[in-house]
Amino acid sequence: GEDSAAHTIEIIFPYCASVDFLGVQLPPQAIIGAAVARPATRLLVVGDSITQGMIVTQSATMWSYLLAVAKDYQLINMGYGSQHCVASDGTSVGGQVFDVATYLIGYNDFAAQESLASFNAAYTGFINNFRALQPTKKLYCITPIYSPNTNTITLAQYRTEIGNVLTALANSLNVLVDGLSIMTNNANRLADGTVHPNDLGASEIATNLASIVVP
């Protein structure tokens, strides 16, 4: 039968694949009303595939989306699969229009066994380039989340290096967040058992960050 009720339709595209949007088909009698206003506060999330949202079952279950919904923020997702810490990214993301940002990086530097000195320099450069464009916005610097993987230079050492960078820069707007504190440290929270959060892990990350992240 005919449905005369009003509906809000939201289309969420995946963040880990290109998409061709071919349109929405509606019955001839449908009346299209004004678009629902987007949330006023804009959340910028930056990082690698963990931020991009790979391997969760759908875009609506990745941590960044869940965090934005929980906080009633508009989401700008600039996570990129396989990304390392790169100083010039601070300029790229610093040029966006947003109110608060998160930066979760380091796993791919660990996987490549980037020297700690090089990682420190890149992270410092990222922050400095970001701050050149965004001197007043909070940046939540999240250290890598749990992974059972190990190597000569451990993931823990990259976490420590991020803390060292923020201590050296001494800017209270750069907020250190321990990645091990935002998700249960168990492989059963990882979709692939090693790197990427599954839906449960992503939900935990969003819930814990929701109590921390504010403009």
XYZ file of C-alpha atoms in Angstrom:
215
model
C 0.000 0.000 0.000
C 0.890 3.645 -0.199
C 3.005 5.139 2.573
C 2.096 8.739 3.369
C 4.604 9.125 6.210
C 7.659 11.344 5.913
C 11.033 9.607 5.808
C 14.577 10.876 6.097
C 16.844 9.022 3.676
C 20.575 9.023 4.316
C 22.981 7.430 1.846
C 26.362 6.400 3.263
C 29.049 5.544 0.748
C 31.924 3.220 1.665
C 35.142 4.985 2.592
C 37.412 2.286 1.199
C 36.227 2.096 -2.416
C 35.288 4.368 -5.303
C 31.558 4.572 -5.975
C 29.433 5.654 -8.941
C 26.176 7.085 -7.614
C 23.452 6.502 -10.205
C 20.615 8.125 -8.293
C 17.580 7.174 -6.210
C 14.282 5.988 -7.707
C 11.124 7.275 -6.041
C 7.453 6.730 -6.911
C 5.908 9.517 -9.017
C 3.740 10.761 -6.146
C 6.679 11.225 -3.801
C 7.268 14.742 -2.534
C 10.866 15.679 -1.788
C 11.216 18.043 1.135
C 14.084 20.194 2.290
C 17.310 18.430 3.179
C 17.914 17.826 6.862
C 20.530 20.230 8.192
C 23.972 18.716 8.730
C 25.433 18.862 12.244
C 27.198 22.155 12.879
C 30.370 20.682 14.408
C 32.774 19.113 11.910
C 35.000 16.208 12.969
C 38.105 15.542 10.867
C 39.649 12.074 11.248
C 43.102 11.409 9.795
C 45.170 8.235 9.638
C 45.557 4.952 7.789
C 43.134 2.106 7.005
C 42.139 1.802 10.669
C 40.636 5.281 10.357
C 39.472 4.817 6.777
C 37.275 1.950 7.978
C 38.537 -1.100 6.117
C 37.142 -4.568 6.972
C 34.221 -3.455 9.172
C 30.977 -4.855 7.784
C 29.690 -1.497 6.547
C 30.490 2.207 6.660
C 27.947 2.718 9.434
C 29.903 0.417 11.788
C 33.354 1.994 11.487
C 34.558 3.834 14.584
C 34.791 7.268 12.992
C 31.179 7.172 11.787
C 29.937 5.848 15.132
C 31.890 8.565 16.937
C 30.405 11.285 14.731
C 26.878 9.956 15.315
C 27.421 9.693 19.077
C 28.642 13.286 19.257
C 26.256 14.667 16.596
C 29.235 15.772 14.504
C 29.590 15.983 10.755
C 32.319 13.565 9.643
C 35.236 14.333 7.333
C 37.156 11.084 6.890
C 40.697 11.509 5.550
C 41.949 8.079 6.550
C 43.896 6.365 3.768
C 44.827 2.689 3.583
C 48.539 1.836 4.057
C 49.405 5.438 4.936
C 52.583 6.165 6.885
C 53.267 9.260 8.955
C 54.179 11.977 6.430
C 54.983 15.562 7.416
C 53.335 17.088 4.337
C 50.001 15.510 5.310
C 49.820 18.102 8.079
C 49.438 20.769 5.412
C 46.888 18.760 3.434
C 44.591 18.085 6.355
C 45.261 21.403 8.081
C 43.712 23.161 5.124
C 40.319 21.548 5.715
C 37.391 23.269 7.426
C 36.659 21.527 10.729
C 36.222 22.061 14.465
C 38.140 19.159 16.003
C 40.468 16.481 14.618
C 41.927 13.057 15.415
C 45.167 11.538 14.104
C 45.722 7.788 14.432
C 48.925 6.700 12.704
C 51.943 4.462 13.218
C 51.044 0.873 12.386
C 52.404 1.016 8.834
C 55.576 2.722 10.034
C 55.953 -0.191 12.465
C 55.276 -2.734 9.714
C 57.958 -1.105 7.549
C 60.302 -0.814 10.553
C 60.820 2.887 9.958
C 63.554 4.153 12.253
C 62.274 5.837 15.397
C 64.260 8.968 14.555
C 62.616 9.206 11.125
C 59.179 8.555 12.604
C 59.768 11.241 15.232
C 60.818 13.731 12.559
C 57.809 12.929 10.370
C 55.351 13.161 13.267
C 56.897 16.435 14.438
C 56.678 17.777 10.893
C 53.042 16.726 10.602
C 52.107 18.557 13.797
C 54.081 21.681 12.896
C 52.567 21.843 9.406
C 49.100 21.264 10.843
C 49.605 23.984 13.463
C 50.805 26.478 10.851
C 47.276 26.380 9.410
C 45.276 25.441 12.516
C 46.791 27.153 15.555
C 43.632 26.957 17.688
C 41.953 23.600 16.937
C 42.361 20.524 19.135
C 44.151 17.568 17.583
C 43.709 14.249 19.390
C 46.863 12.251 18.702
C 45.903 8.593 19.115
C 48.742 6.107 19.428
C 48.381 2.814 17.515
C 45.695 0.486 18.834
C 46.359 -3.075 19.972
C 47.936 -5.562 17.599
C 49.526 -8.920 18.482
C 52.164 -8.407 15.774
C 55.745 -7.819 16.843
C 59.095 -6.989 15.273
C 62.566 -5.746 16.156
C 61.265 -2.207 16.700
C 58.056 -2.840 18.605
C 54.734 -1.091 18.191
C 55.095 0.072 21.789
C 58.196 2.039 20.812
C 56.247 3.966 18.165
C 53.591 4.737 20.763
C 56.293 6.066 23.064
C 57.766 8.166 20.262
C 54.432 9.904 19.685
C 54.372 10.833 23.360
C 57.923 12.120 23.073
C 56.942 14.363 20.155
C 53.993 15.882 22.003
C 56.098 16.435 25.119
C 58.735 18.236 23.063
C 56.177 20.429 21.290
C 54.452 21.284 24.590
C 51.140 22.455 23.115
C 48.038 21.613 25.163
C 45.944 21.541 21.965
C 47.838 18.387 20.908
C 46.077 15.837 23.112
C 47.725 12.435 23.578
C 45.328 9.460 23.590
C 46.660 6.009 24.457
C 45.441 3.690 21.695
C 45.621 0.736 24.069
C 42.981 2.375 26.281
C 40.230 2.702 23.693
C 39.711 -0.940 22.666
C 39.960 -4.283 24.455
C 43.475 -5.552 23.789
C 42.512 -8.878 22.278
C 42.702 -10.287 18.755
C 38.961 -11.041 18.935
C 38.393 -7.294 18.484
C 40.264 -7.367 15.155
C 38.569 -8.413 11.919
C 41.771 -9.918 10.545
C 43.156 -10.891 13.942
C 46.139 -8.583 13.533
C 45.431 -4.972 12.524
C 41.912 -3.765 11.674
C 39.086 -3.447 14.217
C 35.972 -5.526 13.635
C 32.523 -4.102 14.385
C 32.889 -4.793 18.116
C 36.334 -3.250 18.290
C 35.203 -0.229 16.284
C 32.225 0.246 18.584
C 34.493 0.225 21.632
C 36.828 2.753 20.042
C 33.925 5.083 19.232
C 32.423 4.797 22.715
C 35.709 5.509 24.467
C 36.657 8.391 22.173
C 33.201 9.916 22.595
C 34.055 10.572 26.242
C 37.324 12.266 25.257
C 36.925 14.164 21.975
C 35.544 17.695 22.237
C 36.368 20.863 20.245
